[in-house]
Amino acid sequence: MLPLLHVHHIALICSDYAVSRRFYTEVLGLRILREVYRAERQSWKLDLALGSQYIIELFSFPETPPRLSRPEAAGLRHLAFAVADIEATVRALTAQGVTAEPLRTDEFTGRRFTFIQDPDGLPLEFYEV
């Protein structure tokens, strides 16, 4: 068994850096740790934290192919965030102009959850804990 400690970060590639930067920092409230522009790659890299935990690397590149399907394409299916109050979360998202899917209940845990999409259509889940 590998001696893994925890997930270090999740890397996402966006199609419109300014739109995704605003979404992840202003709508979701993630904190910027570092932001760099790599001229040789024509690429932005934004390191984001949730509280004190480094969580997401947001990349931009000049031309990125679209995601093939949602969410059943091979690879990352969705990114999930734990929330204390799902209804308050949906209200906060709605106030930011973000539409959430209808609330669902996990048939195994009885916990409620919902999905939204980031600016590139990546499914983001909010799971009540």
PDB file of C-alpha atoms in Angstrom:
ATOM      1  CA  MET A   1       0.000   0.000   0.000  1.00  0.00           C
ATOM      2  CA  LEU A   2       1.276   3.481  -0.843  1.00  0.00           C
ATOM      3  CA  PRO A   3       1.747   5.818   2.127  1.00  0.00           C
ATOM      4  CA  LEU A   4      -0.591   8.506   0.764  1.00  0.00           C
ATOM      5  CA  LEU A   5      -1.387  11.319   3.183  1.00  0.00           C
ATOM      6  CA  HIS A   6      -4.198  13.259   1.474  1.00  0.00           C
ATOM      7  CA  VAL A   7      -5.179  14.852  -1.832  1.00  0.00           C
ATOM      8  CA  HIS A   8      -2.702  17.659  -2.493  1.00  0.00           C
ATOM      9  CA  HIS A   9      -4.611  19.547  -5.187  1.00  0.00           C
ATOM     10  CA  ILE A  10      -6.920  19.217  -8.158  1.00  0.00           C
ATOM     11  CA  ALA A  11      -5.900  20.758 -11.495  1.00  0.00           C
ATOM     12  CA  LEU A  12      -8.518  22.281 -13.790  1.00  0.00           C
ATOM     13  CA  ILE A  13      -8.081  23.790 -17.244  1.00  0.00           C
ATOM     14  CA  CYS A  14     -10.465  26.598 -18.125  1.00  0.00           C
ATOM     15  CA  SER A  15     -11.377  28.116 -21.484  1.00  0.00           C
ATOM     16  CA  ASP A  16     -11.785  31.728 -20.288  1.00  0.00           C
ATOM     17  CA  TYR A  17      -9.358  32.587 -17.500  1.00  0.00           C
ATOM     18  CA  ALA A  18     -11.019  35.833 -16.373  1.00  0.00           C
ATOM     19  CA  VAL A  19     -14.473  34.231 -16.162  1.00  0.00           C
ATOM     20  CA  SER A  20     -13.220  31.153 -14.287  1.00  0.00           C
ATOM     21  CA  ARG A  21     -10.998  33.223 -11.977  1.00  0.00           C
ATOM     22  CA  ARG A  22     -14.021  35.310 -10.976  1.00  0.00           C
ATOM     23  CA  PHE A  23     -16.215  32.214 -10.527  1.00  0.00           C
ATOM     24  CA  TYR A  24     -13.794  30.331  -8.286  1.00  0.00           C
ATOM     25  CA  THR A  25     -12.764  33.367  -6.209  1.00  0.00           C
ATOM     26  CA  GLU A  26     -15.885  35.544  -6.067  1.00  0.00           C
ATOM     27  CA  VAL A  27     -18.726  33.015  -6.415  1.00  0.00           C
ATOM     28  CA  LEU A  28     -17.190  30.037  -4.588  1.00  0.00           C
ATOM     29  CA  GLY A  29     -14.995  32.193  -2.351  1.00  0.00           C
ATOM     30  CA  LEU A  30     -11.717  30.333  -2.787  1.00  0.00           C
ATOM     31  CA  ARG A  31      -8.647  32.294  -1.710  1.00  0.00           C
ATOM     32  CA  ILE A  32      -5.802  33.106  -4.102  1.00  0.00           C
ATOM     33  CA  LEU A  33      -2.463  31.749  -2.937  1.00  0.00           C
ATOM     34  CA  ARG A  34      -0.456  32.556  -6.066  1.00  0.00           C
ATOM     35  CA  GLU A  35      -1.165  33.765  -9.583  1.00  0.00           C
ATOM     36  CA  VAL A  36       1.429  33.610 -12.344  1.00  0.00           C
ATOM     37  CA  TYR A  37       1.480  34.176 -16.070  1.00  0.00           C
ATOM     38  CA  ARG A  38       3.824  31.914 -18.035  1.00  0.00           C
ATOM     39  CA  ALA A  39       4.556  33.855 -21.238  1.00  0.00           C
ATOM     40  CA  GLU A  40       6.350  30.962 -22.929  1.00  0.00           C
ATOM     41  CA  ARG A  41       3.133  28.896 -22.644  1.00  0.00           C
ATOM     42  CA  GLN A  42       0.681  31.802 -22.946  1.00  0.00           C
ATOM     43  CA  SER A  43      -0.818  30.351 -19.803  1.00  0.00           C
ATOM     44  CA  TRP A  44      -2.128  31.531 -16.468  1.00  0.00           C
ATOM     45  CA  LYS A  45      -1.791  29.373 -13.340  1.00  0.00           C
ATOM     46  CA  LEU A  46      -3.874  30.252 -10.295  1.00  0.00           C
ATOM     47  CA  ASP A  47      -3.357  28.409  -6.989  1.00  0.00           C
ATOM     48  CA  LEU A  48      -6.497  28.468  -4.847  1.00  0.00           C
ATOM     49  CA  ALA A  49      -7.211  27.511  -1.244  1.00  0.00           C
ATOM     50  CA  LEU A  50     -10.312  26.623   0.717  1.00  0.00           C
ATOM     51  CA  GLY A  51      -9.601  28.008   4.179  1.00  0.00           C
ATOM     52  CA  SER A  52      -5.989  27.093   4.818  1.00  0.00           C
ATOM     53  CA  GLN A  53      -5.988  24.074   2.497  1.00  0.00           C
ATOM     54  CA  TYR A  54      -4.440  24.353  -0.983  1.00  0.00           C
ATOM     55  CA  ILE A  55      -7.072  22.742  -3.185  1.00  0.00           C
ATOM     56  CA  ILE A  56      -7.178  23.819  -6.861  1.00  0.00           C
ATOM     57  CA  GLU A  57      -4.727  24.727  -9.607  1.00  0.00           C
ATOM     58  CA  LEU A  58      -6.606  26.636 -12.300  1.00  0.00           C
ATOM     59  CA  PHE A  59      -4.852  26.720 -15.673  1.00  0.00           C
ATOM     60  CA  SER A  60      -5.558  28.500 -18.933  1.00  0.00           C
ATOM     61  CA  PHE A  61      -4.042  27.691 -22.312  1.00  0.00           C
ATOM     62  CA  PRO A  62      -4.534  29.382 -25.708  1.00  0.00           C
ATOM     63  CA  GLU A  63      -6.662  26.607 -27.217  1.00  0.00           C
ATOM     64  CA  THR A  64      -8.340  23.907 -25.178  1.00  0.00           C
ATOM     65  CA  PRO A  65     -10.631  21.212 -26.549  1.00  0.00           C
ATOM     66  CA  PRO A  66     -14.096  21.044 -24.981  1.00  0.00           C
ATOM     67  CA  ARG A  67     -15.139  18.302 -22.565  1.00  0.00           C
ATOM     68  CA  LEU A  68     -16.638  15.441 -24.572  1.00  0.00           C
ATOM     69  CA  SER A  69     -19.705  14.741 -22.464  1.00  0.00           C
ATOM     70  CA  ARG A  70     -21.186  15.526 -19.107  1.00  0.00           C
ATOM     71  CA  PRO A  71     -20.459  13.872 -16.695  1.00  0.00           C
ATOM     72  CA  GLU A  72     -19.922  10.372 -18.023  1.00  0.00           C
ATOM     73  CA  ALA A  73     -16.744  10.987 -20.049  1.00  0.00           C
ATOM     74  CA  ALA A  74     -13.730   9.031 -18.825  1.00  0.00           C
ATOM     75  CA  GLY A  75     -11.739  11.013 -16.292  1.00  0.00           C
ATOM     76  CA  LEU A  76     -12.866  13.433 -13.623  1.00  0.00           C
ATOM     77  CA  ARG A  77     -16.603  13.103 -13.130  1.00  0.00           C
ATOM     78  CA  HIS A  78     -17.160  16.012 -10.766  1.00  0.00           C
ATOM     79  CA  LEU A  79     -15.626  18.012  -7.938  1.00  0.00           C
ATOM     80  CA  ALA A  80     -17.523  17.938  -4.620  1.00  0.00           C
ATOM     81  CA  PHE A  81     -17.513  20.457  -1.763  1.00  0.00           C
ATOM     82  CA  ALA A  82     -18.820  19.701   1.729  1.00  0.00           C
ATOM     83  CA  VAL A  83     -21.326  22.237   3.087  1.00  0.00           C
ATOM     84  CA  ALA A  84     -23.099  22.510   6.418  1.00  0.00           C
ATOM     85  CA  ASP A  85     -26.438  23.780   5.069  1.00  0.00           C
ATOM     86  CA  ILE A  86     -27.401  22.859   1.514  1.00  0.00           C
ATOM     87  CA  GLU A  87     -30.373  25.239   1.377  1.00  0.00           C
ATOM     88  CA  ALA A  88     -28.237  28.198   2.508  1.00  0.00           C
ATOM     89  CA  THR A  89     -25.654  27.198  -0.094  1.00  0.00           C
ATOM     90  CA  VAL A  90     -28.269  27.163  -2.863  1.00  0.00           C
ATOM     91  CA  ARG A  91     -29.548  30.587  -1.732  1.00  0.00           C
ATOM     92  CA  ALA A  92     -25.990  31.996  -1.807  1.00  0.00           C
ATOM     93  CA  LEU A  93     -25.386  30.533  -5.276  1.00  0.00           C
ATOM     94  CA  THR A  94     -28.690  31.919  -6.540  1.00  0.00           C
ATOM     95  CA  ALA A  95     -27.759  35.373  -5.199  1.00  0.00           C
ATOM     96  CA  GLN A  96     -24.593  35.122  -7.349  1.00  0.00           C
ATOM     97  CA  GLY A  97     -26.652  34.265 -10.440  1.00  0.00           C
ATOM     98  CA  VAL A  98     -25.743  30.551 -10.375  1.00  0.00           C
ATOM     99  CA  THR A  99     -28.515  28.017 -10.986  1.00  0.00           C
ATOM    100  CA  ALA A 100     -28.412  24.817  -8.948  1.00  0.00           C
ATOM    101  CA  GLU A 101     -30.101  21.587  -9.939  1.00  0.00           C
ATOM    102  CA  PRO A 102     -32.994  20.416  -7.731  1.00  0.00           C
ATOM    103  CA  LEU A 103     -31.868  18.990  -4.391  1.00  0.00           C
ATOM    104  CA  ARG A 104     -31.345  15.245  -4.296  1.00  0.00           C
ATOM    105  CA  THR A 105     -30.929  12.832  -1.401  1.00  0.00           C
ATOM    106  CA  ASP A 106     -28.125  10.265  -1.351  1.00  0.00           C
ATOM    107  CA  GLU A 107     -29.916   6.921  -1.137  1.00  0.00           C
ATOM    108  CA  PHE A 108     -27.134   5.394   0.960  1.00  0.00           C
ATOM    109  CA  THR A 109     -26.354   8.177   3.443  1.00  0.00           C
ATOM    110  CA  GLY A 110     -29.598  10.150   3.506  1.00  0.00           C
ATOM    111  CA  ARG A 111     -27.571  13.358   2.934  1.00  0.00           C
ATOM    112  CA  ARG A 112     -28.789  16.062   0.560  1.00  0.00           C
ATOM    113  CA  PHE A 113     -26.772  17.410  -2.361  1.00  0.00           C
ATOM    114  CA  THR A 114     -27.014  19.429  -5.551  1.00  0.00           C
ATOM    115  CA  PHE A 115     -24.939  20.212  -8.626  1.00  0.00           C
ATOM    116  CA  ILE A 116     -24.015  23.375 -10.485  1.00  0.00           C
ATOM    117  CA  GLN A 117     -21.684  23.904 -13.437  1.00  0.00           C
ATOM    118  CA  ASP A 118     -18.547  26.008 -13.501  1.00  0.00           C
ATOM    119  CA  PRO A 119     -18.073  28.370 -16.489  1.00  0.00           C
ATOM    120  CA  ASP A 120     -16.753  25.470 -18.612  1.00  0.00           C
ATOM    121  CA  GLY A 121     -19.543  23.076 -17.700  1.00  0.00           C
ATOM    122  CA  LEU A 122     -17.532  21.093 -15.115  1.00  0.00           C
ATOM    123  CA  PRO A 123     -20.039  19.608 -12.684  1.00  0.00           C
ATOM    124  CA  LEU A 124     -19.545  20.857  -9.120  1.00  0.00           C
ATOM    125  CA  GLU A 125     -21.359  19.120  -6.290  1.00  0.00           C
ATOM    126  CA  PHE A 126     -22.312  20.585  -2.927  1.00  0.00           C
ATOM    127  CA  TYR A 127     -22.866  17.817  -0.373  1.00  0.00           C
ATOM    128  CA  GLU A 128     -24.443  18.494   3.016  1.00  0.00           C
ATOM    129  CA  VAL A 129     -22.423  16.990   5.875  1.00  0.00           C
TER     130      VAL A 129
END
